[in-house]
């Protein structure tokens, strides 16, 4: 009982530290990525932190699986290095006796992973798309900013106003550039006013100006003078409903779908909790460490096993998504291969230690018979 409490406490503290470090690294990387996308105009600037929050929720299952694997590796490797494992082995414990305590740590976390993959992750994926579209629409609604050039409608419009009155909506010295089907229109006006029409569309009513229309680099262009010119800035704000893809569908919807992409997504969601359990089991023999050798090759083998597992899952997921495998159960061979590897390694490290001469003698006897 004391052994189990000590192991659970150390695994818990280690998992908290591992999760915090991994989350901080991935969060900083994703933040830089989001800032770059916002600078290119792919997402609204005001939506960066909210989108990072949705991304964190969606990435939680994968991060938790990696935390389980690394925590078990780190704790058991320390016990091998400090000879604690030798004490437990001398007391009659085998390496297989660690399966129960490690599973008691890993299974509750894998249940959280299952909830995240089947319920929370699809909700976060869909809400993230809706929020991004909503914020993009709001950014277009506030495209006019005094003293700066501001793009809108994915770069098809460029606005510049010298001054703007918030109370009256009046603007002075307005410049608007419109790009439609290779034709560029440049509009200059002495003054204008922001308002809304009867349908709720935001409009910019320009007065006393000129409009130049034509193809860039060509002398063929038109000049039009106007006293009053109405330009629709944005359409009326409407509720955003982006199309739902496989990542945003609920798990119940995926169960009844015959779409290969939906089957691939279903296989991935159901695989992640099982992946966490198998990796926790695989971490027990991979943590084997020989203090006399003075190296940590087991960590290299652990990294290779994790990459092999993930590549197998991605390979089978792509095969299901492309229709080469007609069922979501086609991802099971990856789990069976890694489970067999874990059991073989457990049996290998549980074998009784024998001197080299004795092993050679037994080998020669087998060959002679």
Short mmCIF file of C-alpha atoms in Angstrom, two decimals:
data_model
loop_
_atom_site.label_atom_id
_atom_site.label_comp_id
_atom_site.label_asym_id
_atom_site.label_seq_id
_atom_site.Cartn_x
_atom_site.Cartn_y
_atom_site.Cartn_z
CA UNK A 1 0.00 0.00 0.00
CA UNK A 2 2.83 2.38 0.84
CA UNK A 3 4.49 1.53 -2.46
CA UNK A 4 1.33 2.34 -4.43
CA UNK A 5 0.77 5.64 -2.64
CA UNK A 6 4.37 6.68 -3.22
CA UNK A 7 4.20 5.74 -6.89
CA UNK A 8 0.86 7.50 -7.46
CA UNK A 9 2.10 10.65 -5.74
CA UNK A 10 5.28 10.76 -7.81
CA UNK A 11 3.44 10.04 -11.05
CA UNK A 12 0.92 12.78 -10.28
CA UNK A 13 3.54 15.41 -9.52
CA UNK A 14 5.60 14.42 -12.54
CA UNK A 15 2.59 14.49 -14.86
CA UNK A 16 1.69 18.00 -13.69
CA UNK A 17 5.20 19.21 -14.44
CA UNK A 18 5.38 17.43 -17.80
CA UNK A 19 1.97 18.71 -18.85
CA UNK A 20 2.86 22.29 -17.87
CA UNK A 21 6.13 22.24 -19.81
CA UNK A 22 4.64 20.65 -22.94
CA UNK A 23 1.64 22.96 -22.85
CA UNK A 24 3.84 26.04 -22.49
CA UNK A 25 6.00 25.00 -25.46
CA UNK A 26 3.05 24.21 -27.71
CA UNK A 27 1.16 27.32 -26.59
CA UNK A 28 4.03 29.63 -27.45
CA UNK A 29 4.45 27.94 -30.84
CA UNK A 30 0.75 28.21 -31.63
CA UNK A 31 0.66 31.84 -30.51
CA UNK A 32 3.44 32.72 -32.95
CA UNK A 33 1.59 30.84 -35.69
CA UNK A 34 -1.66 32.69 -34.97
CA UNK A 35 0.09 36.05 -34.93
CA UNK A 36 1.59 35.28 -38.33
CA UNK A 37 -1.80 34.31 -39.76
CA UNK A 38 -3.33 37.49 -38.34
CA UNK A 39 -0.56 39.58 -39.90
CA UNK A 40 -1.36 38.02 -43.29
CA UNK A 41 -5.05 38.82 -42.82
CA UNK A 42 -6.15 35.18 -42.63
CA UNK A 43 -7.84 35.64 -39.24
CA UNK A 44 -9.11 38.65 -37.32
CA UNK A 45 -6.69 40.18 -34.86
CA UNK A 46 -9.26 40.25 -32.06
CA UNK A 47 -9.86 36.51 -32.42
CA UNK A 48 -6.29 35.34 -31.74
CA UNK A 49 -6.59 34.55 -28.04
CA UNK A 50 -10.03 32.97 -28.37
CA UNK A 51 -8.82 30.75 -31.20
CA UNK A 52 -5.80 29.74 -29.14
CA UNK A 53 -8.19 28.76 -26.36
CA UNK A 54 -10.26 26.59 -28.73
CA UNK A 55 -7.07 25.07 -30.10
CA UNK A 56 -5.88 24.24 -26.58
CA UNK A 57 -9.15 22.45 -25.85
CA UNK A 58 -8.93 20.47 -29.09
CA UNK A 59 -5.28 19.53 -28.57
CA UNK A 60 -5.78 18.46 -24.95
CA UNK A 61 -6.28 14.71 -25.69
CA UNK A 62 -3.00 14.36 -27.63
CA UNK A 63 -1.14 16.39 -25.02
CA UNK A 64 -2.56 14.23 -22.21
CA UNK A 65 -1.49 11.01 -23.97
CA UNK A 66 2.04 12.32 -24.35
CA UNK A 67 2.02 13.37 -20.69
CA UNK A 68 1.06 9.86 -19.56
CA UNK A 69 3.81 8.25 -21.60
CA UNK A 70 6.55 10.68 -20.57
CA UNK A 71 5.55 10.63 -16.88
CA UNK A 72 5.72 6.85 -16.60
CA UNK A 73 9.05 6.78 -18.47
CA UNK A 74 10.58 9.47 -16.25
CA UNK A 75 9.43 8.01 -12.91
CA UNK A 76 10.37 4.40 -13.62
CA UNK A 77 13.71 5.39 -15.18
CA UNK A 78 14.56 7.30 -12.01
CA UNK A 79 13.74 4.22 -9.94
CA UNK A 80 16.02 2.09 -12.10
CA UNK A 81 18.81 4.68 -11.88
CA UNK A 82 18.65 5.02 -8.09
CA UNK A 83 18.49 1.25 -7.53
CA UNK A 84 14.95 1.38 -6.12
CA UNK A 85 13.80 -1.04 -8.79
CA UNK A 86 16.48 -3.53 -7.74
CA UNK A 87 15.09 -3.44 -4.21
CA UNK A 88 11.58 -4.17 -5.45
CA UNK A 89 12.88 -6.98 -7.66
CA UNK A 90 14.77 -8.47 -4.71
CA UNK A 91 11.55 -8.48 -2.66
CA UNK A 92 9.89 -10.79 -5.16
CA UNK A 93 8.32 -8.21 -7.47
CA UNK A 94 8.57 -8.67 -11.21
CA UNK A 95 8.31 -6.02 -13.88
CA UNK A 96 4.81 -7.22 -14.71
CA UNK A 97 3.68 -6.29 -11.18
CA UNK A 98 3.99 -2.64 -12.18
CA UNK A 99 1.16 -2.96 -14.68
CA UNK A 100 -1.57 -2.58 -12.04
CA UNK A 101 -0.20 0.58 -10.35
CA UNK A 102 0.61 2.21 -13.68
CA UNK A 103 -2.85 1.42 -15.06
CA UNK A 104 -4.49 2.92 -11.98
CA UNK A 105 -2.69 6.13 -12.88
CA UNK A 106 -3.25 5.99 -16.63
CA UNK A 107 -6.85 4.76 -16.97
CA UNK A 108 -8.55 7.80 -15.30
CA UNK A 109 -6.54 10.13 -17.52
CA UNK A 110 -7.46 8.05 -20.59
CA UNK A 111 -11.13 8.43 -19.61
CA UNK A 112 -10.60 12.20 -19.74
CA UNK A 113 -9.01 11.72 -23.15
CA UNK A 114 -12.06 9.74 -24.31
CA UNK A 115 -14.40 12.52 -23.18
CA UNK A 116 -12.22 15.08 -24.90
CA UNK A 117 -12.03 13.24 -28.23
CA UNK A 118 -15.69 12.22 -28.44
CA UNK A 119 -17.41 15.29 -26.97
CA UNK A 120 -15.21 18.32 -26.31
CA UNK A 121 -12.89 18.27 -29.33
CA UNK A 122 -15.62 18.31 -32.06
CA UNK A 123 -17.45 21.07 -30.17
CA UNK A 124 -14.26 23.15 -29.94
CA UNK A 125 -13.47 22.62 -33.64
CA UNK A 126 -16.88 23.84 -34.78
CA UNK A 127 -17.04 26.76 -32.32
CA UNK A 128 -13.57 27.83 -33.42
CA UNK A 129 -14.67 28.12 -37.05
CA UNK A 130 -17.84 29.99 -36.13
CA UNK A 131 -15.94 32.40 -33.91
CA UNK A 132 -13.30 33.03 -36.57
CA UNK A 133 -16.00 33.84 -39.17
CA UNK A 134 -17.86 36.08 -36.73
CA UNK A 135 -14.74 38.03 -35.81
CA UNK A 136 -13.82 38.35 -39.48
CA UNK A 137 -17.25 39.84 -40.12
CA UNK A 138 -16.86 42.23 -37.19
CA UNK A 139 -13.45 43.28 -38.48
CA UNK A 140 -14.99 44.16 -41.86
CA UNK A 141 -17.67 46.16 -40.05
CA UNK A 142 -14.96 48.28 -38.44
CA UNK A 143 -12.75 48.53 -41.50
CA UNK A 144 -12.66 52.32 -41.49
CA UNK A 145 -9.99 53.73 -39.19
CA UNK A 146 -8.79 57.37 -39.37
CA UNK A 147 -5.28 57.95 -40.64
CA UNK A 148 -4.42 54.42 -41.79
CA UNK A 149 -4.99 52.27 -44.84
CA UNK A 150 -7.18 49.31 -43.96
CA UNK A 151 -7.92 46.26 -46.08
CA UNK A 152 -11.27 44.51 -46.05
CA UNK A 153 -13.07 41.76 -47.95
CA UNK A 154 -9.87 39.69 -48.23
CA UNK A 155 -7.91 42.52 -49.77
CA UNK A 156 -10.49 43.41 -52.43
CA UNK A 157 -11.10 46.78 -50.79
CA UNK A 158 -8.74 49.36 -49.30
CA UNK A 159 -10.04 52.31 -47.27
CA UNK A 160 -8.42 55.49 -46.06
CA UNK A 161 -10.09 58.39 -44.25
CA UNK A 162 -8.42 61.47 -42.87
CA UNK A 163 -10.87 62.08 -40.03
CA UNK A 164 -13.92 60.40 -38.60
CA UNK A 165 -16.60 61.59 -36.17
CA UNK A 166 -17.93 58.80 -33.96
CA UNK A 167 -21.06 60.76 -33.02
CA UNK A 168 -22.21 61.79 -36.49
CA UNK A 169 -20.40 59.20 -38.63
CA UNK A 170 -19.05 61.98 -40.87
CA UNK A 171 -15.70 61.50 -42.64
CA UNK A 172 -13.43 63.82 -44.59
CA UNK A 173 -11.00 63.18 -47.45
CA UNK A 174 -11.95 59.63 -48.21
CA UNK A 175 -10.05 57.22 -50.47
CA UNK A 176 -11.46 53.83 -51.52
CA UNK A 177 -9.89 51.30 -53.87
CA UNK A 178 -12.00 48.44 -55.22
CA UNK A 179 -10.65 45.39 -57.08
CA UNK A 180 -13.12 43.30 -59.06
CA UNK A 181 -12.22 40.79 -61.79
CA UNK A 182 -8.91 42.46 -62.59
CA UNK A 183 -10.41 45.96 -62.75
CA UNK A 184 -9.34 48.53 -60.19
CA UNK A 185 -11.53 51.46 -59.19
CA UNK A 186 -10.12 54.33 -57.17
CA UNK A 187 -12.59 56.68 -55.51
CA UNK A 188 -11.70 60.05 -54.00
CA UNK A 189 -14.27 62.14 -52.13
CA UNK A 190 -14.16 65.36 -50.18
CA UNK A 191 -16.43 64.02 -47.45
CA UNK A 192 -18.66 61.10 -46.61
CA UNK A 193 -20.86 59.63 -43.94
CA UNK A 194 -21.25 56.18 -42.47
CA UNK A 195 -24.82 55.00 -42.04
CA UNK A 196 -27.10 51.97 -42.35
CA UNK A 197 -29.71 51.40 -45.04
CA UNK A 198 -33.16 49.94 -44.57
CA UNK A 199 -31.87 46.36 -44.81
CA UNK A 200 -29.27 46.90 -42.12
CA UNK A 201 -26.28 47.06 -44.48
CA UNK A 202 -23.53 49.47 -43.52
CA UNK A 203 -23.01 52.07 -46.24
CA UNK A 204 -20.58 54.87 -46.94
CA UNK A 205 -22.28 57.85 -48.61
CA UNK A 206 -19.63 59.90 -50.45
CA UNK A 207 -20.08 63.47 -51.69
CA UNK A 208 -18.16 65.65 -54.16
CA UNK A 209 -15.65 63.21 -55.57
CA UNK A 210 -14.30 61.31 -58.54
CA UNK A 211 -14.05 57.69 -59.53
CA UNK A 212 -11.27 56.30 -61.75
CA UNK A 213 -11.89 52.83 -63.22
CA UNK A 214 -9.66 50.70 -65.45
CA UNK A 215 -7.04 47.99 -65.68
CA UNK A 216 -3.69 48.64 -63.96
CA UNK A 217 -0.97 49.62 -66.42
CA UNK A 218 -3.44 50.45 -69.18
CA UNK A 219 -4.32 53.89 -70.53
CA UNK A 220 -7.92 52.79 -70.98
CA UNK A 221 -9.75 54.07 -67.94
CA UNK A 222 -12.88 55.99 -67.11
CA UNK A 223 -13.30 59.10 -64.98
CA UNK A 224 -16.60 59.85 -63.31
CA UNK A 225 -17.44 62.85 -61.18
CA UNK A 226 -20.27 62.58 -58.70
CA UNK A 227 -22.13 64.68 -56.22
CA UNK A 228 -23.37 61.69 -54.24
CA UNK A 229 -22.14 58.11 -54.35
CA UNK A 230 -23.33 55.30 -52.07
CA UNK A 231 -20.95 52.42 -51.40
CA UNK A 232 -22.00 49.38 -49.42
CA UNK A 233 -19.26 48.67 -46.90
CA UNK A 234 -20.60 45.43 -45.42
CA UNK A 235 -23.78 43.47 -45.47
CA UNK A 236 -26.02 43.25 -42.46
CA UNK A 237 -24.53 41.21 -39.64
CA UNK A 238 -25.89 37.72 -39.76
CA UNK A 239 -25.52 34.59 -37.77
CA UNK A 240 -22.57 32.57 -38.97
CA UNK A 241 -23.03 28.87 -39.78
CA UNK A 242 -19.87 27.55 -41.44
CA UNK A 243 -20.11 24.15 -43.09
CA UNK A 244 -19.59 21.27 -40.70
CA UNK A 245 -16.75 18.95 -41.68
CA UNK A 246 -15.66 15.66 -40.14
CA UNK A 247 -13.76 17.35 -37.31
CA UNK A 248 -16.86 19.30 -36.23
CA UNK A 249 -19.38 16.44 -36.41
CA UNK A 250 -20.50 14.76 -33.24
CA UNK A 251 -19.41 11.21 -32.57
CA UNK A 252 -22.98 9.93 -32.95
CA UNK A 253 -23.15 11.46 -36.41
CA UNK A 254 -19.88 9.81 -37.36
CA UNK A 255 -21.13 6.40 -36.23
CA UNK A 256 -23.90 6.40 -38.83
CA UNK A 257 -21.90 7.96 -41.67
CA UNK A 258 -20.54 6.09 -44.70
CA UNK A 259 -18.23 8.92 -45.72
CA UNK A 260 -14.56 7.78 -45.70
CA UNK A 261 -13.46 11.05 -44.08
CA UNK A 262 -16.02 10.57 -41.29
CA UNK A 263 -14.89 6.97 -40.74
CA UNK A 264 -11.28 8.13 -40.51
CA UNK A 265 -12.21 10.79 -37.96
CA UNK A 266 -14.19 8.24 -35.93
CA UNK A 267 -11.28 5.82 -35.95
CA UNK A 268 -8.94 8.57 -34.74
CA UNK A 269 -11.23 9.65 -31.90
CA UNK A 270 -11.71 6.12 -30.60
CA UNK A 271 -8.01 5.31 -30.98
CA UNK A 272 -6.63 8.05 -28.76
CA UNK A 273 -7.85 6.65 -25.38
CA UNK A 274 -6.63 3.19 -26.36
CA UNK A 275 -3.35 4.73 -27.47
CA UNK A 276 -2.86 6.25 -24.01
CA UNK A 277 -3.34 2.89 -22.27
CA UNK A 278 -1.00 1.02 -24.62
CA UNK A 279 1.69 3.70 -24.34
CA UNK A 280 1.49 3.54 -20.54
CA UNK A 281 1.95 -0.23 -20.75
CA UNK A 282 4.79 0.15 -23.25
CA UNK A 283 6.54 2.67 -21.00
CA UNK A 284 7.10 0.03 -18.29
CA UNK A 285 9.65 -2.10 -20.21
CA UNK A 286 11.02 0.91 -22.11
CA UNK A 287 12.00 2.53 -18.81
CA UNK A 288 14.49 -0.28 -18.13
CA UNK A 289 17.82 1.31 -17.30
CA UNK A 290 21.16 -0.25 -16.46
CA UNK A 291 22.93 2.00 -13.91
CA UNK A 292 26.29 0.34 -14.65
CA UNK A 293 26.09 1.20 -18.34
CA UNK A 294 25.79 4.91 -17.62
CA UNK A 295 23.72 5.78 -20.68
CA UNK A 296 20.06 6.55 -21.35
CA UNK A 297 19.45 4.68 -24.57
CA UNK A 298 16.05 3.68 -23.25
CA UNK A 299 14.83 7.25 -23.81
CA UNK A 300 15.89 7.04 -27.46
CA UNK A 301 14.01 3.76 -27.83
CA UNK A 302 10.97 5.30 -26.13
CA UNK A 303 10.98 8.22 -28.57
CA UNK A 304 11.29 5.84 -31.50
CA UNK A 305 8.42 3.69 -30.23
CA UNK A 306 6.19 6.75 -29.84
CA UNK A 307 6.97 8.03 -33.34
CA UNK A 308 6.41 4.56 -34.78
CA UNK A 309 3.03 4.34 -33.07
CA UNK A 310 1.90 7.75 -34.24
CA UNK A 311 3.06 7.14 -37.81
CA UNK A 312 1.19 3.84 -37.92
CA UNK A 313 -1.98 5.55 -36.71
CA UNK A 314 -1.65 8.36 -39.25
CA UNK A 315 -0.92 5.90 -42.05
CA UNK A 316 -4.00 3.80 -41.31
CA UNK A 317 -6.12 6.91 -40.77
CA UNK A 318 -5.15 8.24 -44.19
CA UNK A 319 -5.92 4.84 -45.70
CA UNK A 320 -9.39 4.89 -44.15
CA UNK A 321 -9.96 8.48 -45.26
CA UNK A 322 -8.98 7.70 -48.85
CA UNK A 323 -11.31 4.69 -48.99
CA UNK A 324 -8.56 2.05 -49.21
CA UNK A 325 -9.83 0.61 -45.92
CA UNK A 326 -13.61 0.47 -45.75
CA UNK A 327 -14.11 0.41 -41.98
CA UNK A 328 -13.03 2.43 -38.97
CA UNK A 329 -11.78 -0.80 -37.37
CA UNK A 330 -8.98 -0.78 -39.93
CA UNK A 331 -6.91 1.26 -37.47
CA UNK A 332 -6.78 -1.64 -34.97
CA UNK A 333 -3.62 -3.29 -36.46
CA UNK A 334 -1.53 -0.35 -35.20
CA UNK A 335 -2.78 -0.91 -31.64
CA UNK A 336 -2.30 -4.67 -31.86
CA UNK A 337 1.29 -4.29 -33.10
CA UNK A 338 2.24 -1.93 -30.27
CA UNK A 339 0.44 -4.06 -27.68
CA UNK A 340 2.34 -7.12 -28.87
CA UNK A 341 5.58 -5.15 -28.70
CA UNK A 342 4.84 -4.09 -25.13
CA UNK A 343 4.08 -7.66 -24.04
CA UNK A 344 7.22 -9.01 -25.73
CA UNK A 345 9.39 -6.40 -24.04
CA UNK A 346 7.79 -7.18 -20.67
CA UNK A 347 8.51 -10.86 -21.13
CA UNK A 348 12.06 -10.12 -22.26
CA UNK A 349 12.86 -7.99 -19.20
CA UNK A 350 11.15 -10.48 -16.87
CA UNK A 351 13.42 -13.31 -17.94
CA UNK A 352 15.82 -14.54 -15.22
CA UNK A 353 19.31 -13.12 -15.44
CA UNK A 354 21.90 -15.76 -16.24
CA UNK A 355 25.67 -15.55 -16.64
CA UNK A 356 27.02 -15.33 -20.15
CA UNK A 357 28.78 -18.72 -19.95
CA UNK A 358 25.58 -20.40 -18.84
CA UNK A 359 23.65 -18.89 -21.74
CA UNK A 360 26.30 -20.01 -24.22
CA UNK A 361 26.27 -23.50 -22.74
CA UNK A 362 22.50 -23.76 -23.07
CA UNK A 363 22.66 -22.46 -26.61
CA UNK A 364 25.25 -25.07 -27.59
CA UNK A 365 23.19 -27.83 -25.99
CA UNK A 366 20.14 -26.79 -27.99
CA UNK A 367 22.12 -26.82 -31.24
CA UNK A 368 23.62 -30.26 -30.51
CA UNK A 369 20.19 -31.76 -29.88
#
